[in-house]
Short mmCIF file of N, CA and C in Angstrom, two decimals:
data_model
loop_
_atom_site.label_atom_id
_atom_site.label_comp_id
_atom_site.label_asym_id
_atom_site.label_seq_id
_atom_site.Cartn_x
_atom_site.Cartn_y
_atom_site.Cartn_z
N UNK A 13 55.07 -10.48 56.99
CA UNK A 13 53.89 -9.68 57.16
C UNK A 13 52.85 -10.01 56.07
N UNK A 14 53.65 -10.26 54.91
CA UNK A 14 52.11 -10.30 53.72
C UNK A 14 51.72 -11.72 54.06
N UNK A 15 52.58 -12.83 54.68
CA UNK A 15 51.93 -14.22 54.98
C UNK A 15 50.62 -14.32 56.10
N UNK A 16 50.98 -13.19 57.15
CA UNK A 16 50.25 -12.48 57.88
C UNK A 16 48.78 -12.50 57.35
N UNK A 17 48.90 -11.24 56.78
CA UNK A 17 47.69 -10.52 56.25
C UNK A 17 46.56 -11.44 55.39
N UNK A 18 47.80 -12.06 54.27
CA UNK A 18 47.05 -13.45 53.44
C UNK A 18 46.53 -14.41 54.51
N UNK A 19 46.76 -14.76 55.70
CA UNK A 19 45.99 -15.73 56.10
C UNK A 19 45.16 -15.27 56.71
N UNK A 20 44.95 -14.44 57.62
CA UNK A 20 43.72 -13.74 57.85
C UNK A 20 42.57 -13.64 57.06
N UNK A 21 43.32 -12.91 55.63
CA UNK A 21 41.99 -12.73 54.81
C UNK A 21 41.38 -14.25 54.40
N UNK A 22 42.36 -15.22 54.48
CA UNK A 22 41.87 -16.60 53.87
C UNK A 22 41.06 -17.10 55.00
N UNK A 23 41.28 -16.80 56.21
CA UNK A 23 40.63 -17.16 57.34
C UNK A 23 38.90 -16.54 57.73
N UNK A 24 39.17 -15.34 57.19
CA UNK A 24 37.79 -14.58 56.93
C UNK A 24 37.00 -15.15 56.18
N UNK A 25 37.32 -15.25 54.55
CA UNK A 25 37.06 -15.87 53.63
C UNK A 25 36.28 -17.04 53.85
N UNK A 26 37.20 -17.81 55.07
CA UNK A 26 36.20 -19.42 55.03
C UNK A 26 35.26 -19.13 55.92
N UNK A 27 34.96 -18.02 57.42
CA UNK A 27 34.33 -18.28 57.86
C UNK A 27 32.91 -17.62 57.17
N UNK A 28 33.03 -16.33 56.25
CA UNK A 28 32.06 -15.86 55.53
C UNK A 28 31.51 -17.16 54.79
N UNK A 29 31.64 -17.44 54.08
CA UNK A 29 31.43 -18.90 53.20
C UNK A 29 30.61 -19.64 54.02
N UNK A 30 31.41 -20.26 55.76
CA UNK A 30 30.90 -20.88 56.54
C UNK A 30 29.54 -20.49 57.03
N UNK A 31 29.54 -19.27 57.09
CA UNK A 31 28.05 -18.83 57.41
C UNK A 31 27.05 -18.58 56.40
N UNK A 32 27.32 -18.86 55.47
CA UNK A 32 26.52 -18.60 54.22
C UNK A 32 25.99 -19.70 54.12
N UNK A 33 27.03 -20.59 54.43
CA UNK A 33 26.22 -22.48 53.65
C UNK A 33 25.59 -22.84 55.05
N UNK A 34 25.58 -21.98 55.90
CA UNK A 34 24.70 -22.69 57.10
C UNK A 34 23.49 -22.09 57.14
N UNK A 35 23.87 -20.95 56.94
CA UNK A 35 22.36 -19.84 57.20
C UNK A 35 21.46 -20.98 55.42
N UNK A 36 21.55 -20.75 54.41
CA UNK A 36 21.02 -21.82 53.45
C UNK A 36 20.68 -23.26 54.09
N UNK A 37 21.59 -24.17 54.37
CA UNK A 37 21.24 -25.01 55.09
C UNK A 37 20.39 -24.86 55.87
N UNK A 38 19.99 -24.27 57.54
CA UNK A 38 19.48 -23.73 58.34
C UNK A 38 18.06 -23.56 57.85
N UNK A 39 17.93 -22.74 56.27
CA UNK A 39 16.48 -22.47 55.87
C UNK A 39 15.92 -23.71 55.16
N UNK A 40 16.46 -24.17 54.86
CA UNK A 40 16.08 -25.49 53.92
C UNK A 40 15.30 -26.53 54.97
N UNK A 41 16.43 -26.94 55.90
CA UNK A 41 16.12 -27.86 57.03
C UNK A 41 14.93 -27.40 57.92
N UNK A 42 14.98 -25.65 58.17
CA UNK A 42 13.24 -25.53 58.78
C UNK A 42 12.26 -25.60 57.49
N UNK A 43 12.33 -25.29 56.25
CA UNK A 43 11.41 -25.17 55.22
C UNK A 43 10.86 -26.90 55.27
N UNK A 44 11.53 -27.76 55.03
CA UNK A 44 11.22 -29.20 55.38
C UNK A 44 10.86 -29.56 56.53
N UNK A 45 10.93 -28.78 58.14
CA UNK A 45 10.57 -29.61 58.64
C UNK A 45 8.91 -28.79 59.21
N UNK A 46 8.83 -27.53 58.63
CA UNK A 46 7.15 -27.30 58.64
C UNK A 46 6.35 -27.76 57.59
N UNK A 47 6.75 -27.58 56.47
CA UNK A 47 6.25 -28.31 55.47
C UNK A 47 5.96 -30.07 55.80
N UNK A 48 6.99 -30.85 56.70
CA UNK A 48 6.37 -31.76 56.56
C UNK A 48 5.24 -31.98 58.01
N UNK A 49 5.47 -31.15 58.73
CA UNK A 49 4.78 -31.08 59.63
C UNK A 49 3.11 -30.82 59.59
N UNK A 50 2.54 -29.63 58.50
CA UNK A 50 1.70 -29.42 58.27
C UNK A 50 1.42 -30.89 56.95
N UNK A 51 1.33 -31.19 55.94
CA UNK A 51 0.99 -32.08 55.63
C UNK A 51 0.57 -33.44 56.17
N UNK A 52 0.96 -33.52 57.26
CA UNK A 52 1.27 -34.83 58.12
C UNK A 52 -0.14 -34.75 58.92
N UNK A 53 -0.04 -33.21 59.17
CA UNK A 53 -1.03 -32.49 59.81
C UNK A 53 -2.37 -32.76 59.25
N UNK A 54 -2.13 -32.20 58.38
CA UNK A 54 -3.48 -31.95 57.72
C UNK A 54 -4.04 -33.36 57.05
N UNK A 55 -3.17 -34.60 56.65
CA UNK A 55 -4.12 -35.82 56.67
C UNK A 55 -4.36 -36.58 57.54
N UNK A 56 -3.57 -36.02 58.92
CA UNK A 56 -4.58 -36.52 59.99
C UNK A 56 -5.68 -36.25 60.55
N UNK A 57 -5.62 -34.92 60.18
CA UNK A 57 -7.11 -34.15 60.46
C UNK A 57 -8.03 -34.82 59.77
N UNK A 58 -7.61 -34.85 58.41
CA UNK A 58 -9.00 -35.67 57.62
C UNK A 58 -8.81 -36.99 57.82
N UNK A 59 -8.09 -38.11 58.00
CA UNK A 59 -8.23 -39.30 58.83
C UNK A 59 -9.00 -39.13 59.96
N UNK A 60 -8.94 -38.03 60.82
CA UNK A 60 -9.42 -38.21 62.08
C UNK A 60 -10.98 -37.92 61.55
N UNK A 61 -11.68 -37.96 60.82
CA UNK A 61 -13.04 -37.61 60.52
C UNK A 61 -13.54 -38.79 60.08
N UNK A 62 -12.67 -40.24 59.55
CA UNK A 62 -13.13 -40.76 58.66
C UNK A 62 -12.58 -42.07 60.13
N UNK A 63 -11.75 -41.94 60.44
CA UNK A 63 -10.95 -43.44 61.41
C UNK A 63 -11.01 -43.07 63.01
N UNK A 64 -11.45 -42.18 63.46
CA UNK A 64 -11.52 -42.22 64.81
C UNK A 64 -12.78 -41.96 65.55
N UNK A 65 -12.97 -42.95 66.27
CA UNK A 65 -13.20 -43.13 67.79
C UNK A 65 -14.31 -42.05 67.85
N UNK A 66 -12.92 -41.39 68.80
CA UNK A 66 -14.28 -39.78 69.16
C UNK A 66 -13.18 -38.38 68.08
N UNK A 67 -14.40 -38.87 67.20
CA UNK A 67 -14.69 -37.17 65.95
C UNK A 67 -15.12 -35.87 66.55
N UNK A 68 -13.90 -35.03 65.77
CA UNK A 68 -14.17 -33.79 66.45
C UNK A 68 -15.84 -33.54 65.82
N UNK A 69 -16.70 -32.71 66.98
CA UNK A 69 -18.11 -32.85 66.80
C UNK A 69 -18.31 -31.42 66.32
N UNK A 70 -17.22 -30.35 66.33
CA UNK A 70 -17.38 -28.70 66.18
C UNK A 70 -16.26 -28.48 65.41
N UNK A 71 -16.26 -27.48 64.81
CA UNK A 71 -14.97 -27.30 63.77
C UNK A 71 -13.91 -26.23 64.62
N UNK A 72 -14.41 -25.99 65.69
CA UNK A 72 -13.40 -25.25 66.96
C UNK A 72 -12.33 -26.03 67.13
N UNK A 73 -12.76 -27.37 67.86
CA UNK A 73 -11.99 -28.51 68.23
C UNK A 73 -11.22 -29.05 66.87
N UNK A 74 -11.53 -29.88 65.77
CA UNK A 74 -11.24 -29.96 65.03
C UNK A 74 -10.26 -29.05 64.88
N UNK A 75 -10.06 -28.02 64.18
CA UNK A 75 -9.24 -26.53 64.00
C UNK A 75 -7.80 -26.96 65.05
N UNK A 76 -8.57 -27.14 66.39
CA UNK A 76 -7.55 -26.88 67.63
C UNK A 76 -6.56 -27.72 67.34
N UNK A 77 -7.16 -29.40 66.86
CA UNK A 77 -6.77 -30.29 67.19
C UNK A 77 -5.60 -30.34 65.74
N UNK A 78 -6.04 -30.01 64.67
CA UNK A 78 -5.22 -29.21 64.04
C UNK A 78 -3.66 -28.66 64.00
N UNK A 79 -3.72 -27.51 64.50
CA UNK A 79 -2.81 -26.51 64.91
C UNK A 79 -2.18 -27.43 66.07
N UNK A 80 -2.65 -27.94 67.29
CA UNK A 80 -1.72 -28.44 68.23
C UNK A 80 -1.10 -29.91 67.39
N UNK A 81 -1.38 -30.29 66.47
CA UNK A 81 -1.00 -31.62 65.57
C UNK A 81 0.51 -30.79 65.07
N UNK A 82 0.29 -29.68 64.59
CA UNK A 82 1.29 -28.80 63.56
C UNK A 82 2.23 -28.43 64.61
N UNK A 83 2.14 -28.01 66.03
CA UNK A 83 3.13 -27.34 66.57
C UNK A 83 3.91 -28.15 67.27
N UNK A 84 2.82 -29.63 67.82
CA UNK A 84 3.84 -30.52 68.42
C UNK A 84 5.16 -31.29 67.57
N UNK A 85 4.66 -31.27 66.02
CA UNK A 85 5.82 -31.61 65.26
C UNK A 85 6.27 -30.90 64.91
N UNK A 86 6.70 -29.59 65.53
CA UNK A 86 8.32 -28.58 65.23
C UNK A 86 9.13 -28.87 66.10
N UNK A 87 10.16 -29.20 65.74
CA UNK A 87 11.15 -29.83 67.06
C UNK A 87 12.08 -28.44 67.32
N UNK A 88 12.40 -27.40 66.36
CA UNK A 88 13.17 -26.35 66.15
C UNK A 88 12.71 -25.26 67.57
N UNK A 89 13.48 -24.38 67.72
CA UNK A 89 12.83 -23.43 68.31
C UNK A 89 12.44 -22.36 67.45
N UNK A 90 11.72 -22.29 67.41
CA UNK A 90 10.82 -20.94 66.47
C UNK A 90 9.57 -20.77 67.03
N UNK A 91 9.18 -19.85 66.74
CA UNK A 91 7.44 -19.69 66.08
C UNK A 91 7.09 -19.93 65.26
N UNK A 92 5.85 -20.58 65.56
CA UNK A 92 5.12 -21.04 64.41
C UNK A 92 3.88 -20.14 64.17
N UNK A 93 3.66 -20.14 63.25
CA UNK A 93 2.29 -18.82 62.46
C UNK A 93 1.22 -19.83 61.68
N UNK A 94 0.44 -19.92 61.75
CA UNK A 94 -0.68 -20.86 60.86
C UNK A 94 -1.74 -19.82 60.62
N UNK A 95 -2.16 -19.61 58.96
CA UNK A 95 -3.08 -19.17 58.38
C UNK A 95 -3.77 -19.94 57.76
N UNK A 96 -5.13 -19.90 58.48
CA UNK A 96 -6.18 -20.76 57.63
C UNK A 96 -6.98 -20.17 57.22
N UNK A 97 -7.06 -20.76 56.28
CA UNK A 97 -7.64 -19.88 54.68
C UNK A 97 -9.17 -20.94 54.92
N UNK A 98 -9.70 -22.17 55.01
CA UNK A 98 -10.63 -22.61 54.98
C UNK A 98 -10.52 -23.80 55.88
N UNK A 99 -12.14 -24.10 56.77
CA UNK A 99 -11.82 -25.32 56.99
C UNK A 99 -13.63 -25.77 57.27
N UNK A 100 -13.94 -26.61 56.68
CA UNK A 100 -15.13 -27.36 56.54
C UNK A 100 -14.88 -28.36 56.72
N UNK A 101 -16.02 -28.79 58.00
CA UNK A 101 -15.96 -30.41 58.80
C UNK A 101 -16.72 -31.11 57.93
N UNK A 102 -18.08 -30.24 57.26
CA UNK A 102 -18.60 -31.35 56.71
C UNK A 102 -18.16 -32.22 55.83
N UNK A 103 -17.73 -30.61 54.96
CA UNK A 103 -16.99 -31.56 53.56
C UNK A 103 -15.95 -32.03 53.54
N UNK A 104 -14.96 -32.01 54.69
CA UNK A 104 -13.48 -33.09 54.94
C UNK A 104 -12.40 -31.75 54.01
N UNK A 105 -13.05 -30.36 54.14
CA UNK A 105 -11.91 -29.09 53.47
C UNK A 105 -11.26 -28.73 54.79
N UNK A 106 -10.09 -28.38 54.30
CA UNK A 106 -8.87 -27.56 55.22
C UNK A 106 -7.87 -27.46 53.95
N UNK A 107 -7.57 -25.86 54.73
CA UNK A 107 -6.87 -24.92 53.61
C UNK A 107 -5.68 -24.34 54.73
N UNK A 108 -4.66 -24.52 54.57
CA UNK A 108 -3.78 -23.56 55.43
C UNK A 108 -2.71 -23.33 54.92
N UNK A 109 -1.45 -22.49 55.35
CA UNK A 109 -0.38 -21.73 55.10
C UNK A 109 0.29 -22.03 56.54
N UNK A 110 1.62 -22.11 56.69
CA UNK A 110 2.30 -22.45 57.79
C UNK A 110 3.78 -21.59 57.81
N UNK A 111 3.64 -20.68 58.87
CA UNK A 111 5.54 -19.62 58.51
C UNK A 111 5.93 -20.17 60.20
N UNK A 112 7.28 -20.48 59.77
CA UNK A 112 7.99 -20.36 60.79
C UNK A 112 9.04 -19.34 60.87
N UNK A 113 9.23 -18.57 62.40
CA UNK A 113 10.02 -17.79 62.36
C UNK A 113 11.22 -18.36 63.14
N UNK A 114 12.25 -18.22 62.75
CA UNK A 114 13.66 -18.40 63.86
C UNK A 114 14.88 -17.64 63.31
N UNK A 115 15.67 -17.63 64.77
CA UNK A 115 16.85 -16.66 64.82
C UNK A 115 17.88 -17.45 64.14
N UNK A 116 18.12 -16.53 62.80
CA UNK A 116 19.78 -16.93 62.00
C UNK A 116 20.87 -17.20 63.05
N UNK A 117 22.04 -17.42 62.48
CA UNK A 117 23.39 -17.46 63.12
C UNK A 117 23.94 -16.27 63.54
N UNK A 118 23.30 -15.44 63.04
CA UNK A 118 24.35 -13.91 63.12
C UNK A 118 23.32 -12.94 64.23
N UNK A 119 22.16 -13.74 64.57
CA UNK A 119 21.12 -13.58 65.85
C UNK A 119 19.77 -12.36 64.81
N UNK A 120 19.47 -12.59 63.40
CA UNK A 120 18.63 -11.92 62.89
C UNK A 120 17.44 -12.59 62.52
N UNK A 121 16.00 -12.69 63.00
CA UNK A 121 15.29 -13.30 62.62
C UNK A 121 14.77 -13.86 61.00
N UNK A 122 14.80 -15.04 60.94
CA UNK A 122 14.37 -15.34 59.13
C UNK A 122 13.22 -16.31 59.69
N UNK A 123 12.87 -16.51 58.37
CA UNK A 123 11.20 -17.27 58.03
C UNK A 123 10.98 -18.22 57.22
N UNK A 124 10.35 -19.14 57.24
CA UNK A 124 10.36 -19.65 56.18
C UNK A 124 8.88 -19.83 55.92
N UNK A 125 7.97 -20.25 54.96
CA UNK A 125 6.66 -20.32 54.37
C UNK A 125 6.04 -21.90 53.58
N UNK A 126 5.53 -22.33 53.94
CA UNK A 126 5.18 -23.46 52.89
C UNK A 126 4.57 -22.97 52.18
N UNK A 127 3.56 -22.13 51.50
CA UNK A 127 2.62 -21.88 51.06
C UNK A 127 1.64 -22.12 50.86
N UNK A 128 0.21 -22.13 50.59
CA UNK A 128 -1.08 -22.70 50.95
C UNK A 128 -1.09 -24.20 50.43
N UNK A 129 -2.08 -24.67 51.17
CA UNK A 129 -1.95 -26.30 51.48
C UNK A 129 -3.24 -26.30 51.64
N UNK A 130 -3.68 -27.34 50.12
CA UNK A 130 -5.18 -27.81 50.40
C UNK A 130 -5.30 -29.20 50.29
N UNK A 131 -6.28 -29.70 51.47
CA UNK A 131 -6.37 -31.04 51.40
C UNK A 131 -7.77 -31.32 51.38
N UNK A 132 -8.68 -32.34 50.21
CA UNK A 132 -10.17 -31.89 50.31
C UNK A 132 -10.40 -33.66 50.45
N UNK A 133 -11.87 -33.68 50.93
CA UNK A 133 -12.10 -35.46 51.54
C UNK A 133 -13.02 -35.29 50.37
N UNK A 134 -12.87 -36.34 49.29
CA UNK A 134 -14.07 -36.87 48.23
C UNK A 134 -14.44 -38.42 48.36
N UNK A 135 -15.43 -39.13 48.70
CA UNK A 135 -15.80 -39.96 48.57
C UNK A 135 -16.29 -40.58 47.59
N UNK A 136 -15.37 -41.41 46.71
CA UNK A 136 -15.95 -42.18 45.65
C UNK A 136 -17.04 -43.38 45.67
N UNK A 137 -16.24 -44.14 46.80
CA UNK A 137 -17.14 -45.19 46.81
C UNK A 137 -17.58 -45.04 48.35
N UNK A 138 -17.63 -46.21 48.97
CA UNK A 138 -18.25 -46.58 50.50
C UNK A 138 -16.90 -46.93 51.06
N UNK A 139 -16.06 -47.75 50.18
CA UNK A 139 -14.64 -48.24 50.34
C UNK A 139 -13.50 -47.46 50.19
N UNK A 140 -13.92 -46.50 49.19
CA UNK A 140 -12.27 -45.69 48.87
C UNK A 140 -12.33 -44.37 49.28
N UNK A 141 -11.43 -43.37 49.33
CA UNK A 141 -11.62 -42.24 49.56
C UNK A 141 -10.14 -41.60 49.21
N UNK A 142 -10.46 -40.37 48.41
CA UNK A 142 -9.57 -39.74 47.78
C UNK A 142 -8.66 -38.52 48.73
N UNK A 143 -7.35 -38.49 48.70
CA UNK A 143 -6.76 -37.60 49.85
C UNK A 143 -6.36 -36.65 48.32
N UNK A 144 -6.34 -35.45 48.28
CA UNK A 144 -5.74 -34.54 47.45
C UNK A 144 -4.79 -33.28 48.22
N UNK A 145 -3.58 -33.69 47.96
CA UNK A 145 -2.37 -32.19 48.36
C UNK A 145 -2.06 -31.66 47.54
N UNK A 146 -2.65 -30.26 46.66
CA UNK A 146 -2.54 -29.60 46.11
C UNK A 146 -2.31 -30.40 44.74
N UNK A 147 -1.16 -30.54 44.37
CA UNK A 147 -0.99 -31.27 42.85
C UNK A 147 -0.79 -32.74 43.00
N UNK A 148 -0.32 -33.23 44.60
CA UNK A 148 -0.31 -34.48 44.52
C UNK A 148 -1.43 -35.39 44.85
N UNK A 149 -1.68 -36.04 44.29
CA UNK A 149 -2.60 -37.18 44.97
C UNK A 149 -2.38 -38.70 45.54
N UNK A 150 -2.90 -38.79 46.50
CA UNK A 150 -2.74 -40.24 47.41
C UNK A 150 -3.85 -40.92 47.34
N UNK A 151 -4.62 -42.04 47.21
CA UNK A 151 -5.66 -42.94 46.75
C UNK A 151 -5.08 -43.66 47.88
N UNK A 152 -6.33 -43.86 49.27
CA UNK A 152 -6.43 -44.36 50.73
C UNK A 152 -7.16 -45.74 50.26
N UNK A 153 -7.42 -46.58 50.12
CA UNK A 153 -8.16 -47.80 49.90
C UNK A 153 -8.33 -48.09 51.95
N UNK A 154 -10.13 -47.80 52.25
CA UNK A 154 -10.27 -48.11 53.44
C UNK A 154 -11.10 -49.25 53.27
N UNK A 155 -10.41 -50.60 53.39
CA UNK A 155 -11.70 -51.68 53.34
C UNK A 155 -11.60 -52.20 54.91
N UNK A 156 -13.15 -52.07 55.35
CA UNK A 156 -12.90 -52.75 56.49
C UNK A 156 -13.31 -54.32 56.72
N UNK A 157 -12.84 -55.37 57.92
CA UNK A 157 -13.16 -56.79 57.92
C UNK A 157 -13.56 -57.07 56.95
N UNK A 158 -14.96 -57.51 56.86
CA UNK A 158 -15.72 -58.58 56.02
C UNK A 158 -15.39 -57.97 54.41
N UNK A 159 -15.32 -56.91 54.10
CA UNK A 159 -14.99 -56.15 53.23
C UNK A 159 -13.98 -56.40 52.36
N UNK A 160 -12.80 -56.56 53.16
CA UNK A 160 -11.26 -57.04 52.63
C UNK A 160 -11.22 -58.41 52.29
N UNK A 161 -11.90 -59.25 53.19
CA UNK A 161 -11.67 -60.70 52.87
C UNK A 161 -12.70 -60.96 51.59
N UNK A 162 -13.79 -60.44 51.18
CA UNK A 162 -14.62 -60.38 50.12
C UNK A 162 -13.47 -60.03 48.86
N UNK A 163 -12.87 -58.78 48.89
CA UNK A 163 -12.14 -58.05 48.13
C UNK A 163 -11.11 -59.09 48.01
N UNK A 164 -10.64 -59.85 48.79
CA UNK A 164 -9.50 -60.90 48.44
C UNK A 164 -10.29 -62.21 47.54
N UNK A 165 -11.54 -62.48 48.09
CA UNK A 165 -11.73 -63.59 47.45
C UNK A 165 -12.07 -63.28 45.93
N UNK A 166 -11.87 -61.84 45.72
CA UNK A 166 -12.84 -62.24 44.23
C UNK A 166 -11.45 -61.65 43.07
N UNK A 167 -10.65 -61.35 43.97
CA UNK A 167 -8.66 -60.99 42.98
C UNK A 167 -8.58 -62.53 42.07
#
């Protein structure tokens, strides 16, 4: 009987544990995959002002084009929540916050948050242009044709 009882409780034991390192897991793996979703997001938005074709012409569209950028890359089932805090076409600003909601293992809804996300368009030169994510920075070098082969001949 006490071999009984001891394995049960050892059996409990692992599956509590088991649900602990998943529900953690679980938040981590959505925290990464909105987080990378909105970043991805948001320098395509400002690529799309500087490298495409047909530019959003209203900051409606733009915005839209946005948010449907952010939701088509959640592969999870959740909801997705987007708070935008700013967004200026002229000046190449967008400001947002991104929560996803989804159902734990034990069927209780959790969340996760990236927290605000600013990405601003500065133009240094005619050629370069500065991408800024909050503390990180990326330096885009856009040379086009005649531009690049100039830029090669004079290395």
């Amino acid at each position: 009987m006490k071999k009984i009882l001891l394995s049960i409780m050892s059996i409990t034991l692992i599956l509590i544990f088991l649900l602990i390192f998943f529900t953690f897991y679980s938040h981590a793996v959505r925290h990464t995959e909105v987080q990378n979703a909105l970043e991805l997001s948001m320098k395509q938005s400002i690529e799309q002002l500087l490298l495409a074709e047909d530019k959003p012409t209203d900051k409606t569209t733009w915005i839209n084009n946005f948010t449907q950028s952010v939701a088509a890359q959640i592969q999870s089932q959740s909801s997705l929540t987007i708070h935008l805090y700013a967004a200026d076409l002229e000046k190449g600003l967008l400001s947002a916050e991104a929560v996803l909601t989804f159902p734990n293992l034990i069927g209780t809804e959790s969340s996760v948050t990236t927290g605000k996300r600013t990405i601003i368009l500065e133009e240094y030169q005619i050629a370069a242009l500065q991408l800024t994510f909050g503390n990180d920075h990326a330096v885009l070098q856009l040379l086009q044709g005649d531009q690049q082969r100039q830029h090669d001949e004079h290395q």
